[in-house]
Amino acid sequence: VEFLMVDLQRRLQTKYLPDGETVLCFTFNELEAFQTWWMVANENEVDLCTENPGKEVDLYISSGVRDMVKVWRGDLPIRKALREKLIRAQGSTHLKRSMPDWLGICLYADIKPAKT
């Protein structure tokens, strides 16, 4: 989960987030350790925390690790994951609707495996 979260942090498309500070809280319910992660975005800077930064959260995102990895890899469209409640988002309506724009998926998501 650490690799996933670090890459999501690195690929977060901050130009699609509202002006000022945006706080996102990711929860992976099946994990015991490192279950909750926070991203604090302000302009082009994004901090990733495993301890609550004590800031008001704009959007809570919860899912299983596998489902978030499928979205990150480009194997599962984020809109479909939200519609099927594989990923749940609570909070800012604008952030929920624009999630496909700002959630940075894997750089190689468009590259399909070679046929063997």
mmCIF file of C-alpha atoms in Angstrom:
data_model
loop_
_atom_site.group_PDB
_atom_site.id
_atom_site.type_symbol
_atom_site.label_atom_id
_atom_site.label_comp_id
_atom_site.label_asym_id
_atom_site.label_seq_id
_atom_site.Cartn_x
_atom_site.Cartn_y
_atom_site.Cartn_z
ATOM 1 C CA VAL A 1 0.000 0.000 0.000
ATOM 2 C CA GLU A 2 2.930 2.350 0.581
ATOM 3 C CA PHE A 3 4.051 2.150 -3.060
ATOM 4 C CA LEU A 4 0.474 2.803 -4.211
ATOM 5 C CA MET A 5 0.037 5.832 -1.963
ATOM 6 C CA VAL A 6 3.422 7.332 -2.801
ATOM 7 C CA ASP A 7 2.656 7.044 -6.512
ATOM 8 C CA LEU A 8 -0.839 8.512 -6.038
ATOM 9 C CA GLN A 9 0.796 11.395 -4.177
ATOM 10 C CA ARG A 10 3.376 11.891 -6.905
ATOM 11 C CA ARG A 11 0.793 11.694 -9.721
ATOM 12 C CA LEU A 12 -1.951 13.809 -8.064
ATOM 13 C CA GLN A 13 -3.115 16.347 -10.652
ATOM 14 C CA THR A 14 -3.245 19.415 -8.419
ATOM 15 C CA LYS A 15 -4.303 21.707 -11.281
ATOM 16 C CA TYR A 16 -7.763 20.090 -11.051
ATOM 17 C CA LEU A 17 -8.099 20.680 -7.298
ATOM 18 C CA PRO A 18 -9.716 23.808 -5.847
ATOM 19 C CA ASP A 19 -7.488 26.775 -5.023
ATOM 20 C CA GLY A 20 -5.954 26.701 -1.567
ATOM 21 C CA GLU A 21 -5.469 23.632 0.577
ATOM 22 C CA THR A 22 -7.253 20.351 -0.168
ATOM 23 C CA VAL A 23 -7.165 17.456 2.298
ATOM 24 C CA LEU A 24 -7.927 13.911 1.149
ATOM 25 C CA CYS A 25 -8.248 10.942 3.504
ATOM 26 C CA PHE A 26 -7.826 7.414 2.084
ATOM 27 C CA THR A 27 -8.905 4.399 4.149
ATOM 28 C CA PHE A 28 -8.222 0.749 3.304
ATOM 29 C CA ASN A 29 -10.572 -1.131 5.631
ATOM 30 C CA GLU A 30 -8.982 -4.569 5.355
ATOM 31 C CA LEU A 31 -5.593 -3.405 6.603
ATOM 32 C CA GLU A 32 -4.584 -3.372 10.248
ATOM 33 C CA ALA A 33 -1.402 -1.330 9.841
ATOM 34 C CA PHE A 34 -1.285 1.734 7.597
ATOM 35 C CA GLN A 35 -5.046 1.643 7.143
ATOM 36 C CA THR A 36 -5.521 5.421 6.835
ATOM 37 C CA TRP A 37 -3.523 7.918 4.760
ATOM 38 C CA TRP A 38 -3.906 11.673 4.324
ATOM 39 C CA MET A 39 -2.846 13.829 1.396
ATOM 40 C CA VAL A 40 -2.594 17.552 1.952
ATOM 41 C CA ALA A 41 -2.364 19.402 -1.354
ATOM 42 C CA ASN A 42 -1.612 23.086 -1.646
ATOM 43 C CA GLU A 43 -0.855 24.363 -5.153
ATOM 44 C CA ASN A 44 1.840 22.016 -6.569
ATOM 45 C CA GLU A 45 2.935 20.652 -3.198
ATOM 46 C CA VAL A 46 1.427 17.407 -1.867
ATOM 47 C CA ASP A 47 2.259 15.971 1.545
ATOM 48 C CA LEU A 48 1.465 12.349 2.367
ATOM 49 C CA CYS A 49 0.841 11.418 6.003
ATOM 50 C CA THR A 50 0.067 8.221 7.903
ATOM 51 C CA GLU A 51 -0.819 10.230 11.001
ATOM 52 C CA ASN A 52 -3.767 12.594 11.116
ATOM 53 C CA PRO A 53 -2.474 16.080 10.274
ATOM 54 C CA GLY A 54 -5.313 17.631 12.285
ATOM 55 C CA LYS A 55 -6.841 19.402 9.306
ATOM 56 C CA GLU A 56 -10.419 19.432 8.079
ATOM 57 C CA VAL A 57 -10.833 16.703 5.450
ATOM 58 C CA ASP A 58 -12.426 17.723 2.142
ATOM 59 C CA LEU A 59 -12.953 14.204 0.801
ATOM 60 C CA TYR A 60 -12.908 10.782 2.472
ATOM 61 C CA ILE A 61 -12.117 7.898 0.113
ATOM 62 C CA SER A 62 -12.467 4.290 1.219
ATOM 63 C CA SER A 63 -11.824 1.103 -0.708
ATOM 64 C CA GLY A 64 -10.041 -2.180 -0.662
ATOM 65 C CA VAL A 65 -6.387 -2.086 -1.643
ATOM 66 C CA ARG A 66 -6.974 -4.339 -4.668
ATOM 67 C CA ASP A 67 -9.760 -2.123 -6.013
ATOM 68 C CA MET A 68 -7.647 1.023 -5.670
ATOM 69 C CA VAL A 69 -4.739 -0.746 -7.378
ATOM 70 C CA LYS A 70 -7.047 -1.707 -10.272
ATOM 71 C CA VAL A 71 -8.040 1.941 -10.656
ATOM 72 C CA TRP A 72 -4.432 3.104 -10.358
ATOM 73 C CA ARG A 73 -3.283 0.592 -13.000
ATOM 74 C CA GLY A 74 -6.030 1.729 -15.360
ATOM 75 C CA ASP A 75 -7.771 -1.662 -15.293
ATOM 76 C CA LEU A 76 -10.926 -0.258 -13.656
ATOM 77 C CA PRO A 77 -12.343 3.160 -14.564
ATOM 78 C CA ILE A 78 -12.772 5.327 -11.475
ATOM 79 C CA ARG A 79 -16.366 6.244 -12.425
ATOM 80 C CA LYS A 80 -17.285 2.545 -12.611
ATOM 81 C CA ALA A 81 -15.572 1.848 -9.265
ATOM 82 C CA LEU A 82 -17.544 4.694 -7.665
ATOM 83 C CA ARG A 83 -20.825 3.653 -9.312
ATOM 84 C CA GLU A 84 -20.387 0.043 -8.145
ATOM 85 C CA LYS A 85 -19.312 1.263 -4.678
ATOM 86 C CA LEU A 86 -15.938 -0.487 -4.901
ATOM 87 C CA ILE A 87 -14.582 2.920 -3.975
ATOM 88 C CA ARG A 88 -16.663 5.195 -1.771
ATOM 89 C CA ALA A 89 -16.181 8.931 -1.571
ATOM 90 C CA GLN A 90 -17.785 11.222 1.010
ATOM 91 C CA GLY A 91 -17.417 14.944 1.274
ATOM 92 C CA SER A 92 -17.072 17.663 -1.344
ATOM 93 C CA THR A 93 -19.416 17.030 -4.277
ATOM 94 C CA HIS A 94 -17.023 18.869 -6.599
ATOM 95 C CA LEU A 95 -14.091 16.640 -5.571
ATOM 96 C CA LYS A 96 -16.178 13.484 -6.019
ATOM 97 C CA ARG A 97 -17.281 14.499 -9.506
ATOM 98 C CA SER A 98 -13.814 15.603 -10.597
ATOM 99 C CA MET A 99 -11.996 12.591 -9.125
ATOM 100 C CA PRO A 100 -11.199 11.126 -12.579
ATOM 101 C CA ASP A 101 -9.371 14.374 -13.382
ATOM 102 C CA TRP A 102 -7.221 14.793 -10.273
ATOM 103 C CA LEU A 103 -6.592 11.196 -9.165
ATOM 104 C CA GLY A 104 -3.291 10.411 -10.843
ATOM 105 C CA ILE A 105 -3.196 6.904 -12.203
ATOM 106 C CA CYS A 106 -0.104 4.933 -13.130
ATOM 107 C CA LEU A 107 2.079 6.428 -15.836
ATOM 108 C CA TYR A 108 1.922 3.090 -17.688
ATOM 109 C CA ALA A 109 -1.848 2.576 -17.390
ATOM 110 C CA ASP A 110 -2.384 2.897 -21.146
ATOM 111 C CA ILE A 111 0.208 0.242 -21.998
ATOM 112 C CA LYS A 112 -1.416 -3.164 -22.397
ATOM 113 C CA PRO A 113 0.447 -6.411 -21.707
ATOM 114 C CA ALA A 114 2.141 -8.110 -24.646
ATOM 115 C CA LYS A 115 0.329 -11.115 -26.050
ATOM 116 C CA THR A 116 2.214 -14.352 -25.589
#
